mmCIF file of C-alpha atoms in Angstrom:
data_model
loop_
_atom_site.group_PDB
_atom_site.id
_atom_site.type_symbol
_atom_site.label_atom_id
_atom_site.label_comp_id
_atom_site.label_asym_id
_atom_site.label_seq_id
_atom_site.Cartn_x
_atom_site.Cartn_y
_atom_site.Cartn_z
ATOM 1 C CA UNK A 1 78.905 27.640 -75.276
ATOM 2 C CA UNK A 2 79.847 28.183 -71.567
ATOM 3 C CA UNK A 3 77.495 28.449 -69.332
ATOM 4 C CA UNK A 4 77.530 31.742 -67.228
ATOM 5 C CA UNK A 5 76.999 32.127 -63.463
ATOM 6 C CA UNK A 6 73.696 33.887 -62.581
ATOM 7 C CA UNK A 7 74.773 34.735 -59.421
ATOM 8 C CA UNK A 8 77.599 37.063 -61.041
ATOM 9 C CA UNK A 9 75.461 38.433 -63.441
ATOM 10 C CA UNK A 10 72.834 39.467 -61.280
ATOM 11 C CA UNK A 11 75.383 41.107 -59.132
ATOM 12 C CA UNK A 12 76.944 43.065 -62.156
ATOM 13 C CA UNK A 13 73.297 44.232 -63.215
ATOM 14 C CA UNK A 14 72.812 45.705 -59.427
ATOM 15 C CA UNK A 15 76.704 47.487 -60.074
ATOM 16 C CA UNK A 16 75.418 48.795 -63.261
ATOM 17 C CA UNK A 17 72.588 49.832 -61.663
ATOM 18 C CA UNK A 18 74.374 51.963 -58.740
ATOM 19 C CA UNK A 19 76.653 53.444 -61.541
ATOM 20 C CA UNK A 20 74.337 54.617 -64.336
ATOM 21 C CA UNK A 21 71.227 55.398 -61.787
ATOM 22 C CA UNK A 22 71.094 57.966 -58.995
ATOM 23 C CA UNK A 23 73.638 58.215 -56.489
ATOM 24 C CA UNK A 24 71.423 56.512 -54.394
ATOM 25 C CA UNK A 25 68.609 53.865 -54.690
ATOM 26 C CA UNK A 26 66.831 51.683 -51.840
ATOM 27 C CA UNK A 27 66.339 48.244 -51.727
ATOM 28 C CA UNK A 28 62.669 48.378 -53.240
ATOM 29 C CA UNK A 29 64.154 50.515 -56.199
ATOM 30 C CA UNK A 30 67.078 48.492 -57.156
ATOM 31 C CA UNK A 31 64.652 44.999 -56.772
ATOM 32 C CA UNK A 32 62.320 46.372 -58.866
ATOM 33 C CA UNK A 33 64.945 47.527 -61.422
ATOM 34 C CA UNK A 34 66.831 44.414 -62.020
ATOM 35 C CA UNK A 35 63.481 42.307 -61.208
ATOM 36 C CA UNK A 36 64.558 40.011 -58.337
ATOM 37 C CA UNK A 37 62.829 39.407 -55.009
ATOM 38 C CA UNK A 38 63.585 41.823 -52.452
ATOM 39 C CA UNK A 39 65.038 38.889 -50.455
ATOM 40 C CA UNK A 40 67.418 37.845 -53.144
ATOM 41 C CA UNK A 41 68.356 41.206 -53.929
ATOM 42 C CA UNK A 42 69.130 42.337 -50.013
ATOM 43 C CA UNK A 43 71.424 38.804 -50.420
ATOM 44 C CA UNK A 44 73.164 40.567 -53.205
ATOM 45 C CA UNK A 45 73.919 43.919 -51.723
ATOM 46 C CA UNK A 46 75.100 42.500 -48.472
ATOM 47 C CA UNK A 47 77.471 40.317 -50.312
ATOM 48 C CA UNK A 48 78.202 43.216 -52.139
ATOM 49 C CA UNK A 49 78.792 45.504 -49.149
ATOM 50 C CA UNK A 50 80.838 42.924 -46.994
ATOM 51 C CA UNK A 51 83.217 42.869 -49.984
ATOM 52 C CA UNK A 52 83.328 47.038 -50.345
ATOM 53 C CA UNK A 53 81.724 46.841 -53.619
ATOM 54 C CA UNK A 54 78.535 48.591 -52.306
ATOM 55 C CA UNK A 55 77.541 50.678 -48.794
ATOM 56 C CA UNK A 56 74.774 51.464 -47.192
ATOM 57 C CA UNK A 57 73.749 54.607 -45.810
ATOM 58 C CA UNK A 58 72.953 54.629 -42.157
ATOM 59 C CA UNK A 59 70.236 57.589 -42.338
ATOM 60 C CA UNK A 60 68.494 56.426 -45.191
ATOM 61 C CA UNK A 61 69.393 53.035 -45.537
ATOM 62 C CA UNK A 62 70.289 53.662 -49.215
ATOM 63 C CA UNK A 63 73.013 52.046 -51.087
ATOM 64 C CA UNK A 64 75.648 53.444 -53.458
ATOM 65 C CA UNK A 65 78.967 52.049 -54.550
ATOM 66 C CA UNK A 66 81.310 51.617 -52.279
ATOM 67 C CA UNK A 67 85.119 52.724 -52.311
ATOM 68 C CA UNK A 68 86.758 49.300 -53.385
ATOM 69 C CA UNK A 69 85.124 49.458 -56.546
ATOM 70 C CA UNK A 70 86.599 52.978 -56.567
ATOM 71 C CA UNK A 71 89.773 51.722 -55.777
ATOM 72 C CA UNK A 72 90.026 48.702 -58.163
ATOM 73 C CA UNK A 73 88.763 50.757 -60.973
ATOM 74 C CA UNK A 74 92.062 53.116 -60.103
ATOM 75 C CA UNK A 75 93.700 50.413 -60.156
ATOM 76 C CA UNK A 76 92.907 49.192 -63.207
ATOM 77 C CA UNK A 77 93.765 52.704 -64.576
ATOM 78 C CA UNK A 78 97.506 53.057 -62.792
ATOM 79 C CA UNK A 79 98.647 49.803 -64.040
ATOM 80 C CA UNK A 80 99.427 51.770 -67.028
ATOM 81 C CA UNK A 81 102.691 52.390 -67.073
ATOM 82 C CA UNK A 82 101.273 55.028 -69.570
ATOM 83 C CA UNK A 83 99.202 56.870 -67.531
ATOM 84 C CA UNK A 84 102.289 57.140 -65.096
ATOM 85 C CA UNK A 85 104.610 58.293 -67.268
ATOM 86 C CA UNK A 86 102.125 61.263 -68.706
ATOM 87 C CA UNK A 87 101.255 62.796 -65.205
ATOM 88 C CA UNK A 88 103.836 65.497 -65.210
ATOM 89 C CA UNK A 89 103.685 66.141 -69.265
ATOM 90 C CA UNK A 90 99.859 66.221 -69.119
ATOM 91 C CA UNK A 91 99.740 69.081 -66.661
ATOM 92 C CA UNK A 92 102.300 71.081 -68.442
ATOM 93 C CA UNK A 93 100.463 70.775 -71.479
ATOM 94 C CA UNK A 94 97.444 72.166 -70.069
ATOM 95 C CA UNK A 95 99.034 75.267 -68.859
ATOM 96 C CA UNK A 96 100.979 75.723 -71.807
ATOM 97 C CA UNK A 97 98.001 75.186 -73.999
ATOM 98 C CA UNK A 98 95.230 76.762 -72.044
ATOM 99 C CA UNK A 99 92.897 73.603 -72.601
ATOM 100 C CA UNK A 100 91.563 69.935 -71.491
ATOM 101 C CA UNK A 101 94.266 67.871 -71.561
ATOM 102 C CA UNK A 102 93.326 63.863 -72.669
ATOM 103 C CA UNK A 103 95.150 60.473 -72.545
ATOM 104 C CA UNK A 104 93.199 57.941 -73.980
ATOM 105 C CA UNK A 105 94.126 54.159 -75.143
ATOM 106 C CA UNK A 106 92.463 51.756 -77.148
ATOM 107 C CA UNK A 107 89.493 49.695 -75.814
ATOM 108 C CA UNK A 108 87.190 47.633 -78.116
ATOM 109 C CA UNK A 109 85.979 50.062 -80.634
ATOM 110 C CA UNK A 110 86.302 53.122 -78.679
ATOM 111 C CA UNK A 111 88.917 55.166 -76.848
ATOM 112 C CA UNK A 112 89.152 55.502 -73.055
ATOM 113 C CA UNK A 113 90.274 58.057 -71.433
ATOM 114 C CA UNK A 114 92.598 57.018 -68.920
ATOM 115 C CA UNK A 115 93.598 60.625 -67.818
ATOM 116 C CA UNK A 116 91.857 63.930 -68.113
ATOM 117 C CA UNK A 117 93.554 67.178 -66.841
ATOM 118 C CA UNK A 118 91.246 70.013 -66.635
ATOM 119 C CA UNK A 119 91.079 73.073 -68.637
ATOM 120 C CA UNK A 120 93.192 75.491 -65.821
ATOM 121 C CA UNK A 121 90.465 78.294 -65.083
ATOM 122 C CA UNK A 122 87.085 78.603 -63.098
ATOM 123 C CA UNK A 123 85.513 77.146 -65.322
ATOM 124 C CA UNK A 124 83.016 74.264 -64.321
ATOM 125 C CA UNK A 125 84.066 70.762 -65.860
ATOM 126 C CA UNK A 126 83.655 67.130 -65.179
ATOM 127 C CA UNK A 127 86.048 64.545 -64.874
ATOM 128 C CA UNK A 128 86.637 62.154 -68.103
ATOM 129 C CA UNK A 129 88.431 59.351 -66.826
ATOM 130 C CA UNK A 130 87.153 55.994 -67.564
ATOM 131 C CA UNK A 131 84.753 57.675 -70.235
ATOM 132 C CA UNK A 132 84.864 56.024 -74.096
ATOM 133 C CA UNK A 133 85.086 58.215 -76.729
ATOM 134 C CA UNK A 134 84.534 57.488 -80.523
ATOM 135 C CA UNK A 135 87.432 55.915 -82.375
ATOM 136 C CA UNK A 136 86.405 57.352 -85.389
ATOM 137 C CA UNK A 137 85.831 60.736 -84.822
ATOM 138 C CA UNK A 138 87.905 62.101 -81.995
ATOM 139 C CA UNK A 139 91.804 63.159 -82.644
ATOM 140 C CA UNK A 140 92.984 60.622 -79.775
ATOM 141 C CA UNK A 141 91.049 57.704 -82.078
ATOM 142 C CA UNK A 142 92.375 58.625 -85.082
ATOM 143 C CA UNK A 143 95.590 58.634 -84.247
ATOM 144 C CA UNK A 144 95.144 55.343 -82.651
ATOM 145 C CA UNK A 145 93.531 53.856 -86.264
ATOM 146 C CA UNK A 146 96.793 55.436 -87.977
ATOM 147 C CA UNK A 147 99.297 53.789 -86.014
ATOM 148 C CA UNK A 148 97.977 50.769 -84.296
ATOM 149 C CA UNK A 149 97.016 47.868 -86.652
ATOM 150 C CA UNK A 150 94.645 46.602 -84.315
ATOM 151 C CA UNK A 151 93.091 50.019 -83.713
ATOM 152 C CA UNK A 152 92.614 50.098 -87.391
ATOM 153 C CA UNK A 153 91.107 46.821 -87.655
ATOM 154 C CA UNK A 154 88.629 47.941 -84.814
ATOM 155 C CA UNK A 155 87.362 50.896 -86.398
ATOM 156 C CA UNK A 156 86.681 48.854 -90.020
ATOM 157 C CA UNK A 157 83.839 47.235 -88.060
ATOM 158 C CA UNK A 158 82.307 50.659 -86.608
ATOM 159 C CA UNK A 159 79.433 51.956 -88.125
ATOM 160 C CA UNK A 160 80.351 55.347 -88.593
ATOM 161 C CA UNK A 161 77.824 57.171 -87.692
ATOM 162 C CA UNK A 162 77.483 61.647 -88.273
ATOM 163 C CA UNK A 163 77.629 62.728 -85.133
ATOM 164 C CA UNK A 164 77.917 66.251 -86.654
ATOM 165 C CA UNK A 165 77.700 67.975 -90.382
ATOM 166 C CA UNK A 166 81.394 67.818 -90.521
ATOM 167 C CA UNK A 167 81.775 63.967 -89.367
ATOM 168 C CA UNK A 168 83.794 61.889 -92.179
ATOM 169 C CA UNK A 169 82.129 59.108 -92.429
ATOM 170 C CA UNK A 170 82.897 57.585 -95.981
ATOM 171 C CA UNK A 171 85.629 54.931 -96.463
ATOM 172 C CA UNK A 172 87.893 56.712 -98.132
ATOM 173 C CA UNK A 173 87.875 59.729 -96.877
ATOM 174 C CA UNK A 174 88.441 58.103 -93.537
ATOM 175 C CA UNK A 175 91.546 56.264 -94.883
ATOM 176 C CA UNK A 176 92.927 59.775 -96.423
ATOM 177 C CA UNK A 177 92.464 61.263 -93.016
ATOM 178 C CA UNK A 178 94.627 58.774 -91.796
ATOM 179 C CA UNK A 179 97.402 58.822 -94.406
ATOM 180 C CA UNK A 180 97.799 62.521 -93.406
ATOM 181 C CA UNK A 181 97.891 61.860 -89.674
ATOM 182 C CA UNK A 182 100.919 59.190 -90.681
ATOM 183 C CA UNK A 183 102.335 62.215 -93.060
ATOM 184 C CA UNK A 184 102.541 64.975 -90.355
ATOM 185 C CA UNK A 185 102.536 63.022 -86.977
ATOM 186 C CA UNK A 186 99.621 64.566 -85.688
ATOM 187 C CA UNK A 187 95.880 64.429 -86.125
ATOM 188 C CA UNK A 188 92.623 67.133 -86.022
ATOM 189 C CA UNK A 189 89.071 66.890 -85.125
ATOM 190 C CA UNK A 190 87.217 70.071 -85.893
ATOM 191 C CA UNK A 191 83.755 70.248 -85.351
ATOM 192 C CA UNK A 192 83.578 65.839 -85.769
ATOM 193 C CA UNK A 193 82.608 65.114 -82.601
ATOM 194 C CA UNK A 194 80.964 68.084 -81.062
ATOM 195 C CA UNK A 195 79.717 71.041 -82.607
ATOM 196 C CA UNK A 196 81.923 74.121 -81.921
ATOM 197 C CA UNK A 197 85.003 71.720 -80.265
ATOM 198 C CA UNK A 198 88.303 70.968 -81.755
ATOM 199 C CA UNK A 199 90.973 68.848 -80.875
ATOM 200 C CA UNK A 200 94.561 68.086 -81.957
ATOM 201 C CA UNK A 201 96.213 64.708 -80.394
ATOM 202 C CA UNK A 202 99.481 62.809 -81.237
ATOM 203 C CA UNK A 203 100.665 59.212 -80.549
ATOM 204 C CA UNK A 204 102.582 57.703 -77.885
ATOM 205 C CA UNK A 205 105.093 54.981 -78.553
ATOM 206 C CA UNK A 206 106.443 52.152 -75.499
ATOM 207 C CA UNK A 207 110.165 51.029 -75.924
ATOM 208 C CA UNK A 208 109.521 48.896 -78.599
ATOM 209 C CA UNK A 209 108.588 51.401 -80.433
ATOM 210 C CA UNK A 210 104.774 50.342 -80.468
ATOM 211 C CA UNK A 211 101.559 53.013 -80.271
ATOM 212 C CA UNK A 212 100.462 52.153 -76.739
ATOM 213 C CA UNK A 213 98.103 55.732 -76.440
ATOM 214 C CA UNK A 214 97.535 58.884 -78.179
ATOM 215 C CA UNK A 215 97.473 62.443 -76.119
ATOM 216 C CA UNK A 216 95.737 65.491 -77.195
ATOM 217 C CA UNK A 217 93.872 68.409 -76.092
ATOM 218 C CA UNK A 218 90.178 69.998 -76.318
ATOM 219 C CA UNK A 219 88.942 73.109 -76.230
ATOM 220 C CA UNK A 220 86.178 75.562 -77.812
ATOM 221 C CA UNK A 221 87.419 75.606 -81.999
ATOM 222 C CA UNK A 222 87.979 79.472 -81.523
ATOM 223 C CA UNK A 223 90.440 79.017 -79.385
ATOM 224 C CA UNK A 224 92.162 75.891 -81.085
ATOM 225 C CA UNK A 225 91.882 77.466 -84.590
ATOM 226 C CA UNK A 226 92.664 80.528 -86.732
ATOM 227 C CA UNK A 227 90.706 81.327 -89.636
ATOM 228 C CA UNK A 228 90.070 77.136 -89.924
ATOM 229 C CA UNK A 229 93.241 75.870 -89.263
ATOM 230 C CA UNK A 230 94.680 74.602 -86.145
ATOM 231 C CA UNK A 231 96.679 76.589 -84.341
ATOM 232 C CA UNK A 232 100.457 76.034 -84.981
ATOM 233 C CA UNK A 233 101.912 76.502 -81.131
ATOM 234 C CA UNK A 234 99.051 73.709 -80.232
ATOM 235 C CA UNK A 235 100.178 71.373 -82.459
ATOM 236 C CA UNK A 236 103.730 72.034 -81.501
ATOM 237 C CA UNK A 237 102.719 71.453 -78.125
ATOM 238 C CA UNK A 238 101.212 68.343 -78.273
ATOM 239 C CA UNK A 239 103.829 66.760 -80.433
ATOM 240 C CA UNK A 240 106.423 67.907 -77.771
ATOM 241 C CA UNK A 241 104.212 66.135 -74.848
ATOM 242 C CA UNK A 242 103.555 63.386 -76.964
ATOM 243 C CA UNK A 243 107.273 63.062 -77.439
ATOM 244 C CA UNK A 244 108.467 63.548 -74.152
ATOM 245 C CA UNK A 245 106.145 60.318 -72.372
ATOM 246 C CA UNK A 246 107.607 58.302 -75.208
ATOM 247 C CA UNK A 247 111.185 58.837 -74.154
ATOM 248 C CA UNK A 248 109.509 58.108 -70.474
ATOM 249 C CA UNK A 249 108.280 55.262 -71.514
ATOM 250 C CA UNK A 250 112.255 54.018 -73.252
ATOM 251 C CA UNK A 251 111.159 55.075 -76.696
ATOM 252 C CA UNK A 252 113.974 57.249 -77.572
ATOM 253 C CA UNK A 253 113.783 60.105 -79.709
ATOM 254 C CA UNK A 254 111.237 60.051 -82.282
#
């Protein structure tokens, strides 16, 4: 087995750190957290810093992540052709649809959202992008387990887990779900994920044809559904944005 560099690692822990902690921590706090010397650690962040991965704040002498991480991360996330292709689509979806618009592609076992256009009203909402979502679960994943073999694959290995009273969990009641995704092009989560949210998603296809992401919106299951079933006009409109980054992306008509 290769042996790893501890110098890397210990750097990742302090990134981890900044990311999942407070927006802020001081030397003492993030030494004490990762359980390094204060004179190691300082090494760290000002390795760190020089590179833009971390800064310090002049007042408090504080550090928090710096905007290179921000902008590799971005990066990482516009690279995607996909995510290109669905800017336009994505926001018309949301105003058409009234709700949380999602792009999400597969990543290990989960989903990650690689786009997230906000609900359009006052409402007060957080940003999604770069979050994972369950595979299982979610619309966006179980479109991805329908169409992508590998997607599939992943999700045989996921322990899956009720994360509400209407979560299908068994076997083959999972696999049935995913037949009738294949049927009607489209796939539902009511009430799987989070209590009192639905969400309706369909895939994406590249120019060869392949599932590359699914696209779908969220919102409050009044709103998505009608006396239990899912608004027709949503699904229509998903399908159509769906479509439409597909023939972006070379596709052709589906």
């Amino acid at each position: 087995m290769a042996r790893t560099i501890q110098s890397l690692e210990r750097a990742a822990a302090v990134l981890r750190l900044l990311a999942g902690g407070e927006r802020r921590l001081g030397l003492s706090d993030i030494s004490s957290a990762i359980g390094l010397a204060k004179g190691t650690t300082h090494g760290i962040l000002r390795t760190l810093q020089q590179e833009g991965f971390v800064e310090q704040d002049p007042a408090s002498g504080r550090y928090q992540l710096g905007a290179e991480l921000l902008r590799l991360g971005n990066s990482y996330l516009d690279v995607h052709e996909l995510r290109a292709r669905a800017l336009v689509w994505t926001d018309d979806l949301a105003r058409s649809s009234g709700e949380s618009v999602y792009l999400g592609v597969l990543h290990q076992q989960g989903v990650l959202i690689v786009h997230h256009v906000f609900r359009p009203d006052d409402s007060r909402q957080v940003l999604e992008v770069g979050a994972m979502h369950p595979l299982y679960s979610t619309a966006l994943g179980k479109v991805l387990c329908a169409y992508d073999p590998v997607a599939h694959s992943e999700v045989a290995e996921v322990e899956r887990e009720p994360l509400t009273p209407h979560t299908v969990t068994g076997a083959d009641a999972f696999e049935k779900a995913l037949e009738l995704t294949r049927a009607r092009g489209w796939a539902v989560d009511v009430e799987e994920t989070w209590e009192g949210v639905a969400s309706v998603a369909a895939p994406v296809h590249d120019r060869r044809r392949m599932p590359v992401g699914s696209v779908g919106i969220t919102g409050a299951v009044e709103r998505v559904c009608q006396d239990g079933v899912v608004r027709p006009e949503i699904v229509a409109a998903v399908r159509d944005c769906a479509r439409a980054v597909s023939r972006d992306l070379g596709a052709g008509r589906f």
